[in-house]
Amino acid sequence: MKRRTYLKSAGVSGVAALLAGCTGGEGDEPTSTTTTESSGGAETTAQGTTTGGGEQTLTVGTYGSFVDAPSSSPGVWLKEEFESEFDATLEWQTPDAGVNHYIERALRGVETGADLYVGLDAQMLVRIDEKLDDALFAPAEGLSRRNDVNEQLEFDPQGRAIPYDTGYISLVYDETQGDDEAFVAPETFDGLLEPEYSGALLAQNPTSSATGQAFLLHTIDAKGEDGYLDYWAQLKENDVRVLGNWSDSYTAYSNGEAPMVVSYSTDQVYANESGADMAKHQIRFLNDQGYANPEGMATFADAAEPDLASSFMDFVLRPEVQAEIAVRNVQFPATTTAELPEEFAKYAHEPPEAVTFSYDRLKGNLSDWIDAWAREFASK
């Protein structure tokens, strides 16, 4: 039985990586914002509720970095563009716990309080379905641009989550950290175990980081269920540093604490825009592969405005909106119709081969894999 699903290039295709202050998904340092509501003991932060004048309100949950940097994050731009066309107000909710906030509300029998969630991935859907008996999200129906989505990026067999962007996990390395010559990252997973790379890698904890979880899954793909724990034991012997989340590890990397970090293949986009030394932002796809982590959006089953939510999803799938989200989120579009700016396309790298685990492969296994890693690695 084939253990992995391959994504092939088809038109414009391509983590959860948000390098200009957007760290990708609820597992990587959700950011608090300014307005806080308390409902049933859980806090939900809302942002961007001051513009728009429509009678309808679309409430959209997401992770903080999707909206917290007005000049670079997609959220503020999406709100302005959506409200300029639709007779409605768009409210962002950025709960500190991400999608777990809505899972907990559902477990308590409390309404979700939102119409749509932006920022789902296959791992989150598996966690949701394992925890809840009733559906948290409804199947997407009636979307006019549904067929524009690259079918290789589809990750929800139940048709609830619609991909809107994707990223690839890779190594980012700093050539300037070599002693007598330029530092060069290894080409394979096995290469990371060589003595010359002792203490050279910064990674993230898969129990608390979406990026770290994706890298863990890539090692399972590469080494198999029977071999990945031994591989991580060898990484530990070679002094890999595992930090809490992407922001922690990337900050340490930027401070020169190690010459390699698990990050995203769009890293050079941000480096180019910020005028950084490109020698410090080199990309390596281990085994010539990148782990693809598409992000999706889905309508809550108890949405007060399901039709407006569908209109928003169709809006997000427009070619020009897809391109804008990709640039601002430092990701790749999910549709085959978007056209990326030349400068962005130059520095956004796609792997020779992309791999990912399907929802069906993750279901019933994901928690066990992560728990086993925590017992064998994090607890020692």
Short mmCIF file of C-alpha atoms in Angstrom, two decimals:
data_model
loop_
_atom_site.label_atom_id
_atom_site.label_comp_id
_atom_site.label_asym_id
_atom_site.label_seq_id
_atom_site.Cartn_x
_atom_site.Cartn_y
_atom_site.Cartn_z
CA MET A 1 0.00 0.00 0.00
CA LYS A 2 1.39 3.36 -0.99
CA ARG A 3 2.08 5.41 2.13
CA ARG A 4 2.14 8.83 0.59
CA THR A 5 0.25 11.01 -1.80
CA TYR A 6 2.27 12.89 -4.36
CA LEU A 7 1.38 16.37 -5.55
CA LYS A 8 2.32 17.07 -9.11
CA SER A 9 2.76 20.50 -10.61
CA ALA A 10 -0.39 21.55 -12.44
CA GLY A 11 -0.58 25.17 -13.46
CA VAL A 12 0.14 27.52 -10.59
CA SER A 13 0.32 25.30 -7.49
CA GLY A 14 2.26 24.91 -4.45
CA VAL A 15 2.76 25.92 4.18
CA ALA A 16 1.81 26.97 6.20
CA ALA A 17 4.58 29.59 6.01
CA LEU A 18 4.01 33.20 6.65
CA LEU A 19 7.42 34.76 6.77
CA ALA A 20 6.55 38.43 7.04
CA GLY A 21 5.14 38.01 10.53
CA CYS A 22 2.76 35.24 9.47
CA THR A 23 3.92 31.95 10.92
CA GLY A 24 1.38 29.62 9.43
CA GLY A 25 -1.52 27.99 11.23
CA GLU A 26 -2.89 27.79 14.72
CA GLY A 27 0.01 25.73 15.98
CA ASP A 28 2.58 28.46 15.41
CA GLU A 29 2.16 31.31 17.83
CA PRO A 30 -1.35 32.70 17.31
CA THR A 31 -1.29 36.43 17.89
CA SER A 32 -3.65 38.30 20.20
CA THR A 33 -5.38 41.38 18.83
CA THR A 34 -7.23 44.28 20.30
CA THR A 35 -10.88 43.50 20.93
CA THR A 36 -11.76 40.66 23.27
CA GLU A 37 -15.09 39.04 23.93
CA SER A 38 -15.81 36.47 26.60
CA SER A 39 -18.30 33.73 25.86
CA GLY A 40 -18.71 30.69 28.04
CA GLY A 41 -15.33 31.24 29.63
CA ALA A 42 -13.40 31.25 26.34
CA GLU A 43 -11.78 34.32 24.88
CA THR A 44 -12.12 35.24 21.24
CA THR A 45 -10.30 38.16 19.71
CA ALA A 46 -11.88 40.10 16.89
CA GLN A 47 -10.13 42.47 14.53
CA GLY A 48 -11.15 44.87 11.84
CA THR A 49 -14.73 45.63 12.85
CA THR A 50 -14.75 49.36 12.22
CA THR A 51 -15.33 49.57 8.46
CA GLY A 52 -18.10 48.42 6.20
CA GLY A 53 -21.70 49.36 6.69
CA GLY A 54 -23.75 46.43 5.45
CA GLU A 55 -26.61 44.98 7.42
CA GLN A 56 -25.13 41.47 7.25
CA THR A 57 -22.05 40.52 9.24
CA LEU A 58 -19.76 37.70 8.17
CA THR A 59 -17.72 36.42 11.11
CA VAL A 60 -14.57 34.59 10.08
CA GLY A 61 -12.23 32.77 12.43
CA THR A 62 -8.54 32.47 11.58
CA TYR A 63 -5.05 32.52 13.12
CA GLY A 64 -3.71 35.86 14.33
CA SER A 65 -0.92 36.39 11.82
CA PHE A 66 -3.43 36.19 8.96
CA VAL A 67 -4.68 39.63 9.97
CA ASP A 68 -2.28 41.30 12.41
CA ALA A 69 0.11 43.04 9.97
CA PRO A 70 -1.96 45.43 7.86
CA SER A 71 0.83 46.11 5.35
CA SER A 72 1.56 42.46 4.64
CA SER A 73 -1.08 40.08 6.02
CA PRO A 74 -4.03 39.16 3.77
CA GLY A 75 -6.77 39.74 6.35
CA VAL A 76 -7.00 43.52 6.33
CA TRP A 77 -6.85 43.68 2.53
CA LEU A 78 -9.48 40.93 2.17
CA LYS A 79 -11.81 42.76 4.55
CA GLU A 80 -11.55 46.01 2.63
CA GLU A 81 -12.01 44.39 -0.77
CA PHE A 82 -14.90 42.18 0.32
CA GLU A 83 -16.77 44.99 2.02
CA SER A 84 -16.27 47.29 -0.99
CA GLU A 85 -18.23 44.86 -3.16
CA PHE A 86 -20.67 43.10 -0.83
CA ASP A 87 -23.28 44.79 1.33
CA ALA A 88 -21.84 43.26 4.46
CA THR A 89 -19.31 43.74 7.24
CA LEU A 90 -16.51 41.22 7.67
CA GLU A 91 -15.39 40.55 11.24
CA TRP A 92 -12.22 38.57 11.93
CA GLN A 93 -11.96 36.40 15.03
CA THR A 94 -8.46 35.33 16.08
CA PRO A 95 -8.82 33.17 19.22
CA ASP A 96 -5.54 32.40 20.94
CA ALA A 97 -6.26 28.68 20.70
CA GLY A 98 -6.99 28.82 16.97
CA VAL A 99 -9.42 26.19 15.73
CA ASN A 100 -9.23 24.47 19.14
CA HIS A 101 -11.35 27.35 20.46
CA TYR A 102 -14.24 26.25 18.26
CA ILE A 103 -13.72 22.57 19.08
CA GLU A 104 -14.03 23.38 22.79
CA ARG A 105 -17.19 25.41 22.23
CA ALA A 106 -18.71 22.51 20.33
CA LEU A 107 -17.76 20.10 23.11
CA ARG A 108 -19.59 22.34 25.60
CA GLY A 109 -22.65 22.54 23.36
CA VAL A 110 -22.10 26.26 22.74
CA GLU A 111 -22.63 27.82 19.31
CA THR A 112 -19.37 28.47 17.48
CA GLY A 113 -20.12 32.17 17.09
CA ALA A 114 -18.59 32.34 13.61
CA ASP A 115 -19.62 31.59 10.03
CA LEU A 116 -16.36 30.44 8.49
CA TYR A 117 -12.86 29.34 9.43
CA VAL A 118 -9.79 30.20 7.33
CA GLY A 119 -6.57 28.29 7.97
CA LEU A 120 -7.52 24.60 8.20
CA ASP A 121 -5.23 21.78 7.16
CA ALA A 122 -5.63 18.02 7.00
CA GLN A 123 -4.12 17.54 10.46
CA MET A 124 -6.65 19.93 12.02
CA LEU A 125 -9.56 18.19 10.30
CA VAL A 126 -8.42 14.86 11.65
CA ARG A 127 -8.20 16.30 15.17
CA ILE A 128 -11.66 17.84 14.83
CA ASP A 129 -13.25 14.61 13.61
CA GLU A 130 -11.56 12.59 16.34
CA LYS A 131 -12.84 14.88 19.10
CA LEU A 132 -16.38 15.67 17.92
CA ASP A 133 -19.33 13.41 17.21
CA ASP A 134 -21.30 16.10 15.38
CA ALA A 135 -20.04 17.94 12.31
CA LEU A 136 -18.23 21.21 13.02
CA PHE A 137 -18.18 22.19 9.33
CA ALA A 138 -20.66 21.81 6.49
CA PRO A 139 -19.81 20.58 2.97
CA ALA A 140 -19.13 23.43 0.54
CA GLU A 141 -21.86 23.73 -2.05
CA GLY A 142 -22.64 25.99 -4.99
CA LEU A 143 -19.18 27.53 -5.44
CA SER A 144 -18.78 28.80 -9.00
CA ARG A 145 -14.97 28.63 -8.87
CA ARG A 146 -14.69 25.26 -7.16
CA ASN A 147 -13.16 23.62 -10.24
CA ASP A 148 -10.36 26.20 -10.35
CA VAL A 149 -8.73 24.58 -7.31
CA ASN A 150 -5.76 22.40 -8.18
CA GLU A 151 -7.13 18.91 -7.55
CA GLN A 152 -3.70 17.78 -6.31
CA LEU A 153 -4.17 20.06 -3.29
CA GLU A 154 -7.54 18.69 -2.18
CA PHE A 155 -7.24 17.29 1.34
CA ASP A 156 -10.78 16.87 2.66
CA PRO A 157 -12.61 13.78 1.30
CA GLN A 158 -15.85 15.13 2.77
CA GLY A 159 -15.66 18.33 0.74
CA ARG A 160 -15.84 20.73 3.68
CA ALA A 161 -12.46 22.49 3.47
CA ILE A 162 -11.62 24.29 0.22
CA PRO A 163 -7.89 24.96 -0.34
CA TYR A 164 -6.96 28.60 -0.78
CA ASP A 165 -3.14 28.44 -0.60
CA THR A 166 -0.30 26.04 0.09
CA GLY A 167 3.29 26.02 1.26
CA TYR A 168 6.20 23.58 1.27
CA ILE A 169 8.33 22.66 4.27
CA SER A 170 12.05 22.86 3.53
CA LEU A 171 15.33 23.70 5.20
CA VAL A 172 16.56 27.27 5.14
CA TYR A 173 20.30 27.62 5.63
CA ASP A 174 22.97 30.28 6.02
CA GLU A 175 25.98 29.93 3.74
CA THR A 176 27.91 32.54 5.73
CA GLN A 177 28.16 30.30 8.82
CA GLY A 178 30.84 28.08 7.33
CA ASP A 179 34.35 28.20 8.82
CA ASP A 180 36.81 28.12 5.93
CA GLU A 181 34.24 27.84 3.15
CA ALA A 182 30.54 28.37 2.60
CA PHE A 183 28.22 26.28 4.73
CA VAL A 184 26.14 23.90 2.60
CA ALA A 185 23.10 22.01 3.90
CA PRO A 186 22.92 18.23 3.36
CA GLU A 187 20.90 16.92 0.46
CA THR A 188 19.17 14.06 2.28
CA PHE A 189 17.58 13.19 5.61
CA ASP A 190 20.46 10.80 6.25
CA GLY A 191 22.88 13.65 5.60
CA LEU A 192 21.51 15.52 8.62
CA LEU A 193 22.97 12.75 10.79
CA GLU A 194 26.55 13.34 9.67
CA PRO A 195 28.93 14.62 12.41
CA GLU A 196 29.63 17.80 10.45
CA TYR A 197 26.00 18.84 11.07
CA SER A 198 26.09 18.29 14.82
CA GLY A 199 24.10 21.10 16.48
CA ALA A 200 23.40 22.69 13.10
CA LEU A 201 19.62 22.21 12.85
CA LEU A 202 16.78 24.10 14.53
CA ALA A 203 13.38 22.41 14.36
CA GLN A 204 9.97 22.86 16.00
CA ASN A 205 8.01 20.77 18.48
CA PRO A 206 5.31 18.86 16.57
CA THR A 207 3.06 18.87 19.64
CA SER A 208 2.82 22.67 19.55
CA SER A 209 3.79 23.76 16.04
CA ALA A 210 2.13 23.23 12.66
CA THR A 211 5.53 23.56 10.99
CA GLY A 212 7.08 21.04 13.34
CA GLN A 213 4.20 18.65 12.78
CA ALA A 214 4.65 18.85 9.01
CA PHE A 215 8.39 18.14 9.34
CA LEU A 216 7.65 15.17 11.61
CA LEU A 217 5.24 13.80 9.00
CA HIS A 218 7.89 14.20 6.32
CA THR A 219 10.30 12.12 8.42
CA ILE A 220 7.60 9.46 8.81
CA ASP A 221 7.16 9.47 5.05
CA ALA A 222 10.91 9.18 4.52
CA LYS A 223 11.69 6.61 7.24
CA GLY A 224 8.41 4.80 7.69
CA GLU A 225 6.31 4.22 10.80
CA ASP A 226 8.82 1.68 12.04
CA GLY A 227 11.85 3.88 11.49
CA TYR A 228 10.99 7.49 12.23
CA LEU A 229 11.50 7.27 16.00
CA ASP A 230 14.95 5.75 15.50
CA TYR A 231 15.70 8.54 13.05
CA TRP A 232 14.69 11.20 15.58
CA ALA A 233 16.81 9.48 18.22
CA GLN A 234 19.75 9.84 15.85
CA LEU A 235 18.88 13.48 15.23
CA LYS A 236 18.88 14.03 18.97
CA GLU A 237 22.28 12.36 19.26
CA ASN A 238 23.46 14.81 16.61
CA ASP A 239 22.26 17.69 18.82
CA VAL A 240 19.22 18.88 16.88
CA ARG A 241 17.49 21.71 18.80
CA VAL A 242 13.71 21.46 18.99
CA LEU A 243 12.03 24.73 20.00
CA GLY A 244 8.39 25.49 20.67
CA ASN A 245 7.20 26.95 17.39
CA TRP A 246 8.29 28.43 14.09
CA SER A 247 8.75 31.93 15.48
CA ASP A 248 11.03 30.67 18.26
CA SER A 249 13.22 28.66 15.91
CA TYR A 250 13.36 31.25 13.15
CA THR A 251 14.31 33.96 15.62
CA ALA A 252 17.11 31.74 16.93
CA TYR A 253 18.22 31.10 13.35
CA SER A 254 18.16 34.82 12.52
CA ASN A 255 20.32 35.44 15.59
CA GLY A 256 22.94 33.06 14.22
CA GLU A 257 22.39 30.31 16.80
CA ALA A 258 22.50 27.60 14.11
CA PRO A 259 23.06 27.55 10.35
CA MET A 260 19.86 25.61 9.45
CA VAL A 261 16.18 25.86 10.37
CA VAL A 262 13.06 23.97 9.36
CA SER A 263 11.00 26.58 7.54
CA TYR A 264 9.37 27.25 4.19
CA SER A 265 10.50 27.33 0.59
CA THR A 266 9.14 30.86 0.12
CA ASP A 267 11.74 32.21 2.56
CA GLN A 268 13.63 34.04 -0.19
CA VAL A 269 10.51 36.03 -1.09
CA TYR A 270 10.57 37.69 2.31
CA ALA A 271 14.36 37.98 2.24
CA ASN A 272 14.26 39.74 -1.11
CA GLU A 273 11.52 42.14 -0.04
CA SER A 274 13.38 43.07 3.15
CA GLY A 275 16.74 43.49 1.42
CA ALA A 276 18.34 40.69 3.43
CA ASP A 277 21.56 38.94 2.44
CA MET A 278 20.36 36.08 0.22
CA ALA A 279 23.35 33.97 1.28
CA LYS A 280 21.59 33.66 4.66
CA HIS A 281 18.38 32.42 3.05
CA GLN A 282 19.28 29.42 0.94
CA ILE A 283 16.71 26.66 0.36
CA ARG A 284 17.25 22.91 0.62
CA PHE A 285 14.66 20.26 -0.20
CA LEU A 286 15.78 17.10 1.60
CA ASN A 287 15.60 14.06 -0.68
CA ASP A 288 14.51 16.55 -3.38
CA GLN A 289 11.10 16.72 -1.67
CA GLY A 290 9.02 19.30 0.15
CA TYR A 291 6.14 18.48 2.47
CA ALA A 292 3.05 20.24 1.10
CA ASN A 293 0.64 21.68 3.64
CA PRO A 294 -2.40 23.24 1.90
CA GLU A 295 -4.57 25.60 3.92
CA GLY A 296 -8.32 25.56 3.51
CA MET A 297 -11.49 27.42 4.46
CA ALA A 298 -14.78 25.88 5.58
CA THR A 299 -18.24 27.05 6.67
CA PHE A 300 -19.31 26.18 10.21
CA ALA A 301 -22.30 23.86 10.36
CA ASP A 302 -24.14 26.34 12.60
CA ALA A 303 -23.21 29.43 10.54
CA ALA A 304 -25.70 32.29 10.81
CA GLU A 305 -24.76 33.47 7.29
CA PRO A 306 -24.00 30.35 5.22
CA ASP A 307 -24.81 32.02 1.88
CA LEU A 308 -22.56 34.97 2.65
CA ALA A 309 -19.84 32.51 3.67
CA SER A 310 -20.14 30.81 0.28
CA SER A 311 -19.87 34.20 -1.44
CA PHE A 312 -16.68 34.88 0.52
CA MET A 313 -15.16 31.54 -0.48
CA ASP A 314 -15.94 32.20 -4.15
CA PHE A 315 -14.41 35.65 -3.74
CA VAL A 316 -11.22 34.17 -2.28
CA LEU A 317 -10.90 31.80 -5.27
CA ARG A 318 -10.86 34.63 -7.82
CA PRO A 319 -7.55 34.71 -9.74
CA GLU A 320 -6.63 38.22 -8.64
CA VAL A 321 -7.52 37.51 -5.01
CA GLN A 322 -5.57 34.25 -5.06
CA ALA A 323 -2.50 36.09 -6.31
CA GLU A 324 -2.83 38.79 -3.65
CA ILE A 325 -3.23 36.25 -0.85
CA ALA A 326 -0.18 34.36 -2.09
CA VAL A 327 1.99 37.46 -2.09
CA ARG A 328 0.79 38.74 1.28
CA ASN A 329 0.77 35.29 2.93
CA VAL A 330 4.08 34.32 1.28
CA GLN A 331 2.51 31.12 -0.02
CA PHE A 332 1.48 29.57 -3.33
CA PRO A 333 -2.07 29.92 -4.73
CA ALA A 334 -4.40 26.94 -4.56
CA THR A 335 -5.98 27.55 -7.96
CA THR A 336 -4.63 26.99 -11.44
CA THR A 337 -5.91 30.38 -12.64
CA ALA A 338 -3.87 32.79 -10.50
CA GLU A 339 -0.89 34.59 -11.99
CA LEU A 340 1.94 35.47 -9.61
CA PRO A 341 4.06 38.60 -10.01
CA GLU A 342 7.38 37.87 -11.71
CA GLU A 343 9.44 38.96 -8.69
CA PHE A 344 7.48 36.66 -6.38
CA ALA A 345 7.71 33.70 -8.72
CA LYS A 346 11.48 34.17 -8.98
CA TYR A 347 12.07 33.65 -5.26
CA ALA A 348 9.25 31.24 -4.35
CA HIS A 349 10.69 27.74 -4.76
CA GLU A 350 8.69 24.60 -5.47
CA PRO A 351 10.29 21.20 -4.77
CA PRO A 352 11.09 18.70 -7.52
CA GLU A 353 8.64 16.40 -5.74
CA ALA A 354 6.00 17.31 -3.19
CA VAL A 355 4.68 14.81 -0.67
CA THR A 356 1.93 14.89 1.89
CA PHE A 357 -0.22 12.49 3.87
CA SER A 358 -3.88 12.30 2.93
CA TYR A 359 -6.68 12.79 5.43
CA ASP A 360 -7.43 9.07 5.31
CA ARG A 361 -3.81 8.22 6.09
CA LEU A 362 -3.69 10.65 9.01
CA LYS A 363 -7.01 9.61 10.54
CA GLY A 364 -6.45 7.17 13.35
CA ASN A 365 -2.66 7.61 13.18
CA LEU A 366 -1.75 11.25 13.68
CA SER A 367 -2.24 11.42 17.44
CA ASP A 368 -0.40 8.13 17.96
CA TRP A 369 2.57 9.29 15.88
CA ILE A 370 2.84 12.59 17.77
CA ASP A 371 2.35 10.97 21.19
CA ALA A 372 5.04 8.40 20.40
CA TRP A 373 7.43 11.16 19.34
CA ALA A 374 6.75 13.06 22.58
CA ARG A 375 7.37 9.99 24.70
CA GLU A 376 10.58 9.02 22.93
CA PHE A 377 12.04 12.44 22.23
CA ALA A 378 10.57 15.30 24.21
CA SER A 379 10.39 13.46 27.53
CA LYS A 380 14.10 12.59 27.61
#
